[in-house]
Amino acid sequence: MVPVLLILIPLLAGIASFFTGSEKTARFWALLASLFTLLVSILGLTILKDPSYLAFETSWLGSLGSSFSVKLDGMGQILCLLTAISYPIILLATWHTPHKKANNFFGLMLLTQAGLMGVFLAMDALLFYFFWELALIPVYFLCSQWGGERRIAVTFKFFIYTFIGSLLMLVGIIYLYTQTPGNSFAIADFYNINLPTSEQSNIFWLLFIAFAIKMPVFPFHTWQPDTYEQTNYATTMVLSGIMVKMGVFGIIRWLLPVLPAASYAWGDTVSTMAIIGMIYASLIAIRQNDLKRLVAYSSIAHIGLMCVAIFAETESGMQGVMIQMFNHGINIIALWIVVEIIERQFGTRKISELGGLAKKMPVLSILLMIVALANIALPLTNSFIGEFLMFNGIFGSTITKYNVVFMVCAGITIILAAIYTLNMIRRVFYGETNEITANAVDIRENEKWILIAVVALIFIIGVYPQAILNISSETVNEILKEADITPYLIGK
Amino acid sequence: MNALIISAVFGVIMMFTGIFVKQKPVTRNIAIAGVALLLLVNILEMSGIDFFKVHTAGFMLFDRFALLFNSVAFGSTLIYFILSAPDMEKVGHYYADYFALIFFILCGVVLVASFQSLLILFLGIEIISIPLYILTGSNKRNLISNEASLKYFLMGAFSTGIMLMGITLLYGATGTFDTQFMNIETEGTSALVIAGMLLLFFSMAFKVSAVPFHFWTPDVYDGCPTVFTSFMATVVKSAAFVGFIRLFYDAFGSIHDDWKLVAAIITALTLLVGNITAVFQQSVKRMLAYSSISQAGFMLLGLLALNATSKEGIILYATAYSLATIGIFAILLKMNDHSFESFNGFARQQPLLAGVNVIFLLSLAGIPLTAGFLAKFYMLKATLESGDFLWLVILAVIMAAVSVYYYFRLIQAMYFKEGDGNAIEVSPGFKLMLVIVAACLIVLGVFPNLLLNWLYF
């Protein structure tokens, strides 16, 4: 019931949005739909949290062994909540940004939301794949039609990249499907497959590349900074706030428990790739002069840490990933909102051309400061608890021999994050004003309240993370149980 | 049997129509009614109502697979007639004759889809080919059309010769033309059988334009009047595939291990060459010619796998591919020139046509929620089920990603590039028909069983 609504509301509203007339109507319509989705999502967490409301299954492609099976488990709850919460924030924050053909724009945005929800809810591999693509296609149109000069070529690169990934994933899924006893795509049957390790490895890479491109993990990240730079802000927020979580989510739900032996065998390789990516992205971020690219590279570093924590396969690390997926989503959206305000007012994103904004825009400065501190995971902010749990998990991992190395290397990137974030703040907000920033005015009401709301969320989760950890703990334990490699080790 | 006889009769009727009926719309409507009738009697035959009780003496077998494919072919032709028949007027003076030739081709399609004897296969292929040579050269005053026709004829005659040679060898080895009773032994297969089989394989590979037997395809498709290219690249090609699968399923299934490596190599080459060459095309028509080669690569996966899934898959693939390609060609026919640039700004000028065109292209590229995705899915599934060919499947999906490059170029041109575009005018009926085709693709993409259940019930 609840999961079906979460998919249907944005889907139908999105289709309807194509037929709305003026920009204003389309905007209100999209906001209304997204608020309604948020309401359903919250109801699912509170009043309707009885399991019978949270699962839905009906036959679909019976002859293929696939069914329309959706379910809200702990991880699904968190990510659906993130998706549901982000949309009103994004829509309100870009309320005054004009879009040509606004009805199409908001229609595609809502369709993307439907796809995202579906990805997080699907309990059937084929359905998962369907939604995975459904989320991608509207984004292709969003990025190609609304954005910077080079948007068409850049989006094309992004699309081909992710499409190759998802097709490889499709091969992996079909292969796994042929290995299930009764030829079925149901997740439970996937969890019961016991392939020999060598076969698992092939399939592991087929699936992992798809997720790695989406996250993105080094060396599959090259589409990301370009795409974030060229795309319009609302889409960038969806891409970086929610869409990258598809990759993280995919690994946790569809990779680790399905192919435990391969995840164990290749875990160190993947972690090493992620660590290289983290350090590399952080170093580039330090030298970055473009605000958008800086945030993009910072995102690669943050996602890399999640990747390492997942493959550490500890409860603490996994819980850290769960809460951090949510945190990263809202933090990065807040950062984009700030960057958008700056670009709209000054017509530039170059750090070197800005300066002294704190004097002119005190409210923005304070709010940004808090978001930035959350970005570098200071205590009391939401990211602190997430990163702490992840580090704890990596350090305590029994599954890898290199836990200390990983932790030290990942720790370095925290310091690097502090350098580039604080440096950016220093150069943009402090120092002397110049001719570009001399006439700055402070932020609009809608942006102020949105940022305040995000900041409030940052503090609430920072002080009381248990609210989210409680939701996810059951899922985490289930996944770790499925991912347990002891049976394989005994076999040897 | 219903469809075979009625299609032949209608071929003759259309020839006389050319003499007695001078109004082109009337001719057209007779032809459309004819195909609709064909579709109807074929569906009736699927439900067990057979008007002509002819004893085929084991030469033909009208099983569900054959009948279902006939329905798909007639359905596609019906849509093709409704969308593109008015454009045939521009080709030349012999309007009714074109329809007559197409009805004869349909007659051949029925033979190829339901043969049980190699002789019928040969007859069917010839009955398809000869009218096509004429249609290819039907634009008499155009040198390119003439060249294409001649090229097609020479190549076609060659490959038919090779096919006859193969049939002869097989007859020598097994003493029968009947594919069901060849009883080819798995162990110690005689060299005659292997040679005959390979000759048949190569000649069929010519007909479906598999690499390296594809060289005629781009030139012929390009030179042929566009309105006939549309028919040739869809219905005819699918029919050749169905014949191909039928032949190898019935006759050479027992020695699958002996030829599957050859099939795998040809499939891989077809996918590689078809897709990579398509990337470099500047004309949409030529791009579609290469796209037909690359799609053939995917259909060859079904031949390679040779199991129940691949039979379902080939039906679905033929449907998805034919509908989408006919749709794109119908739009292309309305354009003044066939370059990618001519589609610049098309979305603003014709939002509806651009929208359905996107659905056709997405289906060809194999994006979920369209029939094209499930068609590809069935092929991949069939191949993985047969084992051994993981590398080929991975190659196939990477090539599918390459195909996105050239299909999406058209989407980019229509939606994201500015251009005055050439003003085209289409009737509301044309638009409605295209919307129906697009809707079919989406419905089949979500509920493929609406079509595939006909295979069994």
JSON list of N, CA and C in Angstrom, two decimals, chain A residues 212-235:
[
{"chain": "A", "resi": 212, "resn": "ALA", "atom": "N", "xyz": [29.33, 1.01, -9.31]},
{"chain": "A", "resi": 212, "resn": "ALA", "atom": "CA", "xyz": [30.50, 1.88, -9.17]},
{"chain": "A", "resi": 212, "resn": "ALA", "atom": "C", "xyz": [30.37, 3.11, -10.05]},
{"chain": "A", "resi": 213, "resn": "ILE", "atom": "N", "xyz": [29.80, 2.93, -11.24]},
{"chain": "A", "resi": 213, "resn": "ILE", "atom": "CA", "xyz": [29.62, 4.09, -12.13]},
{"chain": "A", "resi": 213, "resn": "ILE", "atom": "C", "xyz": [28.63, 5.06, -11.50]},
{"chain": "A", "resi": 214, "resn": "LYS", "atom": "N", "xyz": [27.62, 4.53, -10.90]},
{"chain": "A", "resi": 214, "resn": "LYS", "atom": "CA", "xyz": [26.58, 5.39, -10.34]},
{"chain": "A", "resi": 214, "resn": "LYS", "atom": "C", "xyz": [27.08, 6.16, -9.12]},
{"chain": "A", "resi": 215, "resn": "MET", "atom": "N", "xyz": [27.98, 5.55, -8.34]},
{"chain": "A", "resi": 215, "resn": "MET", "atom": "CA", "xyz": [28.31, 6.19, -7.04]},
{"chain": "A", "resi": 215, "resn": "MET", "atom": "C", "xyz": [29.05, 7.52, -7.15]},
{"chain": "A", "resi": 216, "resn": "PRO", "atom": "N", "xyz": [30.06, 7.80, -7.84]},
{"chain": "A", "resi": 216, "resn": "PRO", "atom": "CA", "xyz": [30.92, 6.93, -8.61]},
{"chain": "A", "resi": 216, "resn": "PRO", "atom": "C", "xyz": [32.19, 6.60, -7.83]},
{"chain": "A", "resi": 217, "resn": "VAL", "atom": "N", "xyz": [32.75, 5.44, -8.08]},
{"chain": "A", "resi": 217, "resn": "VAL", "atom": "CA", "xyz": [34.00, 5.04, -7.46]},
{"chain": "A", "resi": 217, "resn": "VAL", "atom": "C", "xyz": [35.10, 5.17, -8.49]},
{"chain": "A", "resi": 218, "resn": "PHE", "atom": "N", "xyz": [36.27, 5.65, -8.06]},
{"chain": "A", "resi": 218, "resn": "PHE", "atom": "CA", "xyz": [37.43, 5.69, -8.94]},
{"chain": "A", "resi": 218, "resn": "PHE", "atom": "C", "xyz": [37.66, 4.30, -9.51]},
{"chain": "A", "resi": 219, "resn": "PRO", "atom": "N", "xyz": [37.97, 4.08, -10.75]},
{"chain": "A", "resi": 219, "resn": "PRO", "atom": "CA", "xyz": [38.19, 5.02, -11.85]},
{"chain": "A", "resi": 219, "resn": "PRO", "atom": "C", "xyz": [36.97, 5.22, -12.74]},
{"chain": "A", "resi": 220, "resn": "PHE", "atom": "N", "xyz": [35.78, 5.05, -12.21]},
{"chain": "A", "resi": 220, "resn": "PHE", "atom": "CA", "xyz": [34.58, 5.20, -13.05]},
{"chain": "A", "resi": 220, "resn": "PHE", "atom": "C", "xyz": [33.91, 6.55, -12.84]},
{"chain": "A", "resi": 221, "resn": "HIS", "atom": "N", "xyz": [34.67, 7.51, -12.30]},
{"chain": "A", "resi": 221, "resn": "HIS", "atom": "CA", "xyz": [34.03, 8.74, -11.85]},
{"chain": "A", "resi": 221, "resn": "HIS", "atom": "C", "xyz": [34.07, 9.85, -12.87]},
{"chain": "A", "resi": 222, "resn": "THR", "atom": "N", "xyz": [34.70, 9.62, -14.03]},
{"chain": "A", "resi": 222, "resn": "THR", "atom": "CA", "xyz": [35.03, 10.78, -14.86]},
{"chain": "A", "resi": 222, "resn": "THR", "atom": "C", "xyz": [33.82, 11.51, -15.41]},
{"chain": "A", "resi": 223, "resn": "TRP", "atom": "N", "xyz": [32.67, 10.85, -15.45]},
{"chain": "A", "resi": 223, "resn": "TRP", "atom": "CA", "xyz": [31.49, 11.57, -15.94]},
{"chain": "A", "resi": 223, "resn": "TRP", "atom": "C", "xyz": [31.02, 12.61, -14.94]},
{"chain": "A", "resi": 224, "resn": "GLN", "atom": "N", "xyz": [31.32, 12.39, -13.66]},
{"chain": "A", "resi": 224, "resn": "GLN", "atom": "CA", "xyz": [30.57, 13.09, -12.62]},
{"chain": "A", "resi": 224, "resn": "GLN", "atom": "C", "xyz": [30.84, 14.59, -12.53]},
{"chain": "A", "resi": 225, "resn": "PRO", "atom": "N", "xyz": [32.11, 15.03, -12.39]},
{"chain": "A", "resi": 225, "resn": "PRO", "atom": "CA", "xyz": [32.30, 16.48, -12.24]},
{"chain": "A", "resi": 225, "resn": "PRO", "atom": "C", "xyz": [31.75, 17.26, -13.44]},
{"chain": "A", "resi": 226, "resn": "ASP", "atom": "N", "xyz": [31.96, 16.76, -14.65]},
{"chain": "A", "resi": 226, "resn": "ASP", "atom": "CA", "xyz": [31.44, 17.44, -15.84]},
{"chain": "A", "resi": 226, "resn": "ASP", "atom": "C", "xyz": [29.93, 17.55, -15.79]},
{"chain": "A", "resi": 227, "resn": "THR", "atom": "N", "xyz": [29.29, 16.43, -15.46]},
{"chain": "A", "resi": 227, "resn": "THR", "atom": "CA", "xyz": [27.83, 16.44, -15.46]},
{"chain": "A", "resi": 227, "resn": "THR", "atom": "C", "xyz": [27.29, 17.40, -14.41]},
{"chain": "A", "resi": 228, "resn": "TYR", "atom": "N", "xyz": [27.85, 17.34, -13.20]},
{"chain": "A", "resi": 228, "resn": "TYR", "atom": "CA", "xyz": [27.37, 18.25, -12.15]},
{"chain": "A", "resi": 228, "resn": "TYR", "atom": "C", "xyz": [27.58, 19.70, -12.56]},
{"chain": "A", "resi": 229, "resn": "GLU", "atom": "N", "xyz": [28.70, 19.95, -13.23]},
{"chain": "A", "resi": 229, "resn": "GLU", "atom": "CA", "xyz": [29.01, 21.32, -13.60]},
{"chain": "A", "resi": 229, "resn": "GLU", "atom": "C", "xyz": [28.03, 21.85, -14.64]},
{"chain": "A", "resi": 230, "resn": "GLN", "atom": "N", "xyz": [27.68, 21.01, -15.60]},
{"chain": "A", "resi": 230, "resn": "GLN", "atom": "CA", "xyz": [26.90, 21.49, -16.74]},
{"chain": "A", "resi": 230, "resn": "GLN", "atom": "C", "xyz": [25.39, 21.47, -16.50]},
{"chain": "A", "resi": 231, "resn": "THR", "atom": "N", "xyz": [24.96, 20.68, -15.54]},
{"chain": "A", "resi": 231, "resn": "THR", "atom": "CA", "xyz": [23.52, 20.49, -15.37]},
{"chain": "A", "resi": 231, "resn": "THR", "atom": "C", "xyz": [22.91, 21.65, -14.58]},
{"chain": "A", "resi": 232, "resn": "ASN", "atom": "N", "xyz": [21.61, 21.83, -14.77]},
{"chain": "A", "resi": 232, "resn": "ASN", "atom": "CA", "xyz": [20.91, 22.83, -13.97]},
{"chain": "A", "resi": 232, "resn": "ASN", "atom": "C", "xyz": [20.88, 22.38, -12.52]},
{"chain": "A", "resi": 233, "resn": "TYR", "atom": "N", "xyz": [20.68, 23.35, -11.62]},
{"chain": "A", "resi": 233, "resn": "TYR", "atom": "CA", "xyz": [20.87, 23.04, -10.20]},
{"chain": "A", "resi": 233, "resn": "TYR", "atom": "C", "xyz": [19.89, 22.00, -9.67]},
{"chain": "A", "resi": 234, "resn": "ALA", "atom": "N", "xyz": [18.63, 22.14, -10.03]},
{"chain": "A", "resi": 234, "resn": "ALA", "atom": "CA", "xyz": [17.65, 21.21, -9.48]},
{"chain": "A", "resi": 234, "resn": "ALA", "atom": "C", "xyz": [18.03, 19.77, -9.81]},
{"chain": "A", "resi": 235, "resn": "THR", "atom": "N", "xyz": [18.45, 19.55, -11.06]},
{"chain": "A", "resi": 235, "resn": "THR", "atom": "CA", "xyz": [18.83, 18.20, -11.45]},
{"chain": "A", "resi": 235, "resn": "THR", "atom": "C", "xyz": [20.11, 17.76, -10.76]}
]
